[in-house]
C-alpha atoms as one frame of an Amber mdcrd trajectory, in Angstrom:
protein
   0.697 -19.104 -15.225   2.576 -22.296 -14.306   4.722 -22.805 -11.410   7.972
 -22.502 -13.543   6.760 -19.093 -15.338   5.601 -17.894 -11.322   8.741 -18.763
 -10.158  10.668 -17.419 -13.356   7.949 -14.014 -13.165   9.181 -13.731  -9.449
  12.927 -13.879 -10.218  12.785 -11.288 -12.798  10.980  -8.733  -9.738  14.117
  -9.953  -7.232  12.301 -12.624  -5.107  13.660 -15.960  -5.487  11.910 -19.157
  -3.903  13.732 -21.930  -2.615  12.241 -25.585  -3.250   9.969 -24.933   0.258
   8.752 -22.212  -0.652   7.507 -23.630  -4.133   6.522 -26.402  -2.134   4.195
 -24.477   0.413   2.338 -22.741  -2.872   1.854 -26.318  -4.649   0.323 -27.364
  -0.754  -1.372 -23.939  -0.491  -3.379 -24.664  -3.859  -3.974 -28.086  -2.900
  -5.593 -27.413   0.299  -7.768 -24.413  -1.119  -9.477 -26.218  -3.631 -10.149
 -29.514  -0.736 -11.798 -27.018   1.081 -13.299 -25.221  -1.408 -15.751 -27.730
  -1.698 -16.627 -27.541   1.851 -16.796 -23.916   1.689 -17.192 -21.049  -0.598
 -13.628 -19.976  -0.225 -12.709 -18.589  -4.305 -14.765 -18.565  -7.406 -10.991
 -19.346  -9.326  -9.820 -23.237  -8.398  -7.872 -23.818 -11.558  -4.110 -24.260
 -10.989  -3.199 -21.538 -13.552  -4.952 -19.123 -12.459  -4.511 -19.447  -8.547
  -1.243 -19.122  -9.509  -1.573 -15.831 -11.964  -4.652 -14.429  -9.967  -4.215
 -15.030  -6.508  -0.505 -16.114  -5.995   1.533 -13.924  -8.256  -1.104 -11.013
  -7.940  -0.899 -10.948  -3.814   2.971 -10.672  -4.316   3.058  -7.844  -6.575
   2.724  -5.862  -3.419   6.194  -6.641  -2.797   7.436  -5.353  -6.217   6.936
  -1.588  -5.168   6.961  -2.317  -0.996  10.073  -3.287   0.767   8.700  -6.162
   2.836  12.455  -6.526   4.572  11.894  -3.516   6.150   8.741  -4.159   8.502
   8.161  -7.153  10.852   4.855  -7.068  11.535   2.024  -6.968   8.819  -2.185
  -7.026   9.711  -3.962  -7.908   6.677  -8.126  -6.613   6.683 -10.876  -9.170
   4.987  -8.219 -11.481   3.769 -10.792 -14.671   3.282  -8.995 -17.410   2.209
  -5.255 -15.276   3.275  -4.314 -12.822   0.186  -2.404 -11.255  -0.257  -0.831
 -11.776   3.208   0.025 -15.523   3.232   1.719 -15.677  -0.212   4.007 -12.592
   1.174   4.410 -14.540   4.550   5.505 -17.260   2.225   8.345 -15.330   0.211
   9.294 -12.998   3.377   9.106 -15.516   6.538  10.940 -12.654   9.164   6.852
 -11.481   8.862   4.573 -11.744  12.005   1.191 -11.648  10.218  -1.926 -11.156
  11.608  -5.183 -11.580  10.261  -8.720 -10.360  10.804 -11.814 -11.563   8.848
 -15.112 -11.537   9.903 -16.538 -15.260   8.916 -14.815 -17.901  11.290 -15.256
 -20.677   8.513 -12.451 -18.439   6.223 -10.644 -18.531   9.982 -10.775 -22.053
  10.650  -9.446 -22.258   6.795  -6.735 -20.134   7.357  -5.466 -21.728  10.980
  -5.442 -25.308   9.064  -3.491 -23.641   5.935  -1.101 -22.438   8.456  -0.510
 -25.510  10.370   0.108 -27.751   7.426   2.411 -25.003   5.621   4.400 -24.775
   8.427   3.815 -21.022   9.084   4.949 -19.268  12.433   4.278 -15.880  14.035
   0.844 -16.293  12.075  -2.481 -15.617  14.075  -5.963 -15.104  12.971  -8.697
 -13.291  14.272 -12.294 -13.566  13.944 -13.536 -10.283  14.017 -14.743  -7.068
  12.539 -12.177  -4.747  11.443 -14.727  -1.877  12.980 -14.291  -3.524  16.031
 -10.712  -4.544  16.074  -9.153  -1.132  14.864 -10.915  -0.368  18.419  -9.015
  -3.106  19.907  -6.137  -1.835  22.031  -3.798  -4.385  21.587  -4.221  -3.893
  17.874  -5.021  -0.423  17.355  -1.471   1.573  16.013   0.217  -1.043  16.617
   1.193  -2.657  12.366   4.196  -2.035  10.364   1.972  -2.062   7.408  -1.352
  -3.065   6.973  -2.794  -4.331   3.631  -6.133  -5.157   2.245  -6.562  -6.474
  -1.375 -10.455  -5.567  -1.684 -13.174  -3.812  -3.826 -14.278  -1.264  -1.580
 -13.597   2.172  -1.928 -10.548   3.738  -0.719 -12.564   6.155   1.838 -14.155
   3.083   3.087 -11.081   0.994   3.231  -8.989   4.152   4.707 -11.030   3.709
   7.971 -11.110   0.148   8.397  -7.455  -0.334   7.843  -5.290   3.140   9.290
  -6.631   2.587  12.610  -4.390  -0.439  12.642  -1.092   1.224  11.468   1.666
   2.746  13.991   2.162   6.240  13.793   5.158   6.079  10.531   3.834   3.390
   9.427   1.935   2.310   5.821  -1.471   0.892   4.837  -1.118  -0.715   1.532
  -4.405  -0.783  -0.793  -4.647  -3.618  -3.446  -6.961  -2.218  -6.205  -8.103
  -4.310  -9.159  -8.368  -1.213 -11.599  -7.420   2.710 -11.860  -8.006   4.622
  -8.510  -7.925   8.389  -9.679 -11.505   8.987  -9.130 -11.586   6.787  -5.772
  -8.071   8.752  -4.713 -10.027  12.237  -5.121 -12.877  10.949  -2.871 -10.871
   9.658  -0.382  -8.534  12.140   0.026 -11.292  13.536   3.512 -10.598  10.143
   4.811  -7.255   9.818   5.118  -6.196  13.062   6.175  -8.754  12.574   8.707
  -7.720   9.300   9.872  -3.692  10.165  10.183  -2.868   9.331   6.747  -1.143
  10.798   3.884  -0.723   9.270  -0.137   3.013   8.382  -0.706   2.597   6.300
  -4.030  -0.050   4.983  -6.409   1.746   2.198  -8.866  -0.338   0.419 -11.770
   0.598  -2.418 -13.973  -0.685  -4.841 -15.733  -1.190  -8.477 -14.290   1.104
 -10.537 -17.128  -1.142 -13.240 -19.412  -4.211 -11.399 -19.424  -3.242  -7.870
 -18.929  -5.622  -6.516 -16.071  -5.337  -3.750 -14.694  -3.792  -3.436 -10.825
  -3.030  -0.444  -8.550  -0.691  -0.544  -5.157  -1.930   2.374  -3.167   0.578
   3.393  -0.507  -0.882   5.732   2.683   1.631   6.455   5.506   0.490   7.467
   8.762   1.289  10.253   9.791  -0.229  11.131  13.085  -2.621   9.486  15.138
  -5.793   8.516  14.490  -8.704  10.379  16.325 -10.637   8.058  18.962 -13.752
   8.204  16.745 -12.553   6.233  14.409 -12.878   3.237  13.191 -16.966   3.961
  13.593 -19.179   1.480  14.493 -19.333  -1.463  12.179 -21.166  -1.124   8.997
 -21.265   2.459   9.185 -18.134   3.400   7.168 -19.473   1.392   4.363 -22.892
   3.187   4.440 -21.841   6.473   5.681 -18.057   7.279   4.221 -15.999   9.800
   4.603 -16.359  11.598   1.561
């Protein structure tokens, strides 16, 4: 995908990029493969497909979430900032927070917001066990999002600590999540949540599967939760 058929692909969903914007993606590429080399940031460098897989693919959030209707966003395990940054990009009313728990993808991310000229952007070096704990975090997002491979059970209890009571956690998924959806469904009743929407599509060019999972929260989550880090992953709520 080029930058005229991303910009053209965007148009056609309703979200239309000035000549900044465009600018701060062409900057955005340019600084993640520089520091690619420094740092194992993506396995996909090529133009093209930054654009297709990483670019156009964090903003297909925004094709089923109405981003002009939240102001602050936490995004869990972003690593080099997607899908967040590309949807702070198109939607710049966004406060965005990050947490990731290697502070080389950090220091990356602090640099890439600097030189794209990003405010109300701050990054946190952390565990998302640990931060979900954090009071000044904890039920305090809009939405929060995480574009990752781990199950939905797993992901439920790293991520709806972090959502206010009304709020949404939004689940990127790479494939179908029917069989994940049944498994989680302990987890996010137990952690406050309920399933509003499950959306699939295909990502255009090479037709891959995506799912948007959408989980409001619906009452608070117990104390107990997030557990102690590592343990979701090893010990989910299934």
């Amino acid at each position: 995908m080029n930058i005229n058929e991303f910009q053209a692909g965007l148009e056609e969903k309703g979200i239309s990029l000035s000549s900044e914007q465009l600018a701060q993606f062409e900057k955005y590429h340019e600084l993640l493969v520089e520091w690619n080399e420094k740092m194992n940031l993506t396995a996909i460098t090529d133009k093209e497909e930054v654009y297709l897989k990483h670019f156009y693919d964090s903003i297909s959030a925004a094709f089923y979430v109405d981003f002009n209707s939240i102001t602050s966003l936490c995004d869990v395990g972003a690593g080099a900032g997607f899908p967040s940054i590309p949807i702070k990009i198109c939607f710049s009313h966004l406060h965005v927070s990050i947490v990731d728990s290697l502070n080389k993808r950090i220091t990356f991310l602090n640099h890439l917001a600097d030189q794209l000229g990003l405010e109300n952007t701050h990054f946190h070096h952390d565990r998302a066990e640990t931060f979900g704990k954090n009071k000044d975090h904890r039920e305090s997002y809009d939405m929060v999002t995480a574009r990752a491979v781990a199950r939905m059970s797993v992901l439920s209890e790293l991520c709806l600590p972090l959502v206010k009571k009304g709020g949404y956690f939004v689940a990127m998924k790479a494939a179908s999540v029917n069989d994940e959806m049944d498994k989680a469904k302990k987890a996010i009743t137990t952690l406050g949540g309920k399933t509003e929407q499950v959306d699939s599509f295909l990502l255009p060019e090479e037709n891959s599967e995506r799912t948007i999972v959408q989980i409001k929260k619906v009452k608070d989550t117990p104390n107990k939760y997030p557990r102690k880090p590592g343990t979701p992953n090893k010990l989910p709520l299934e």
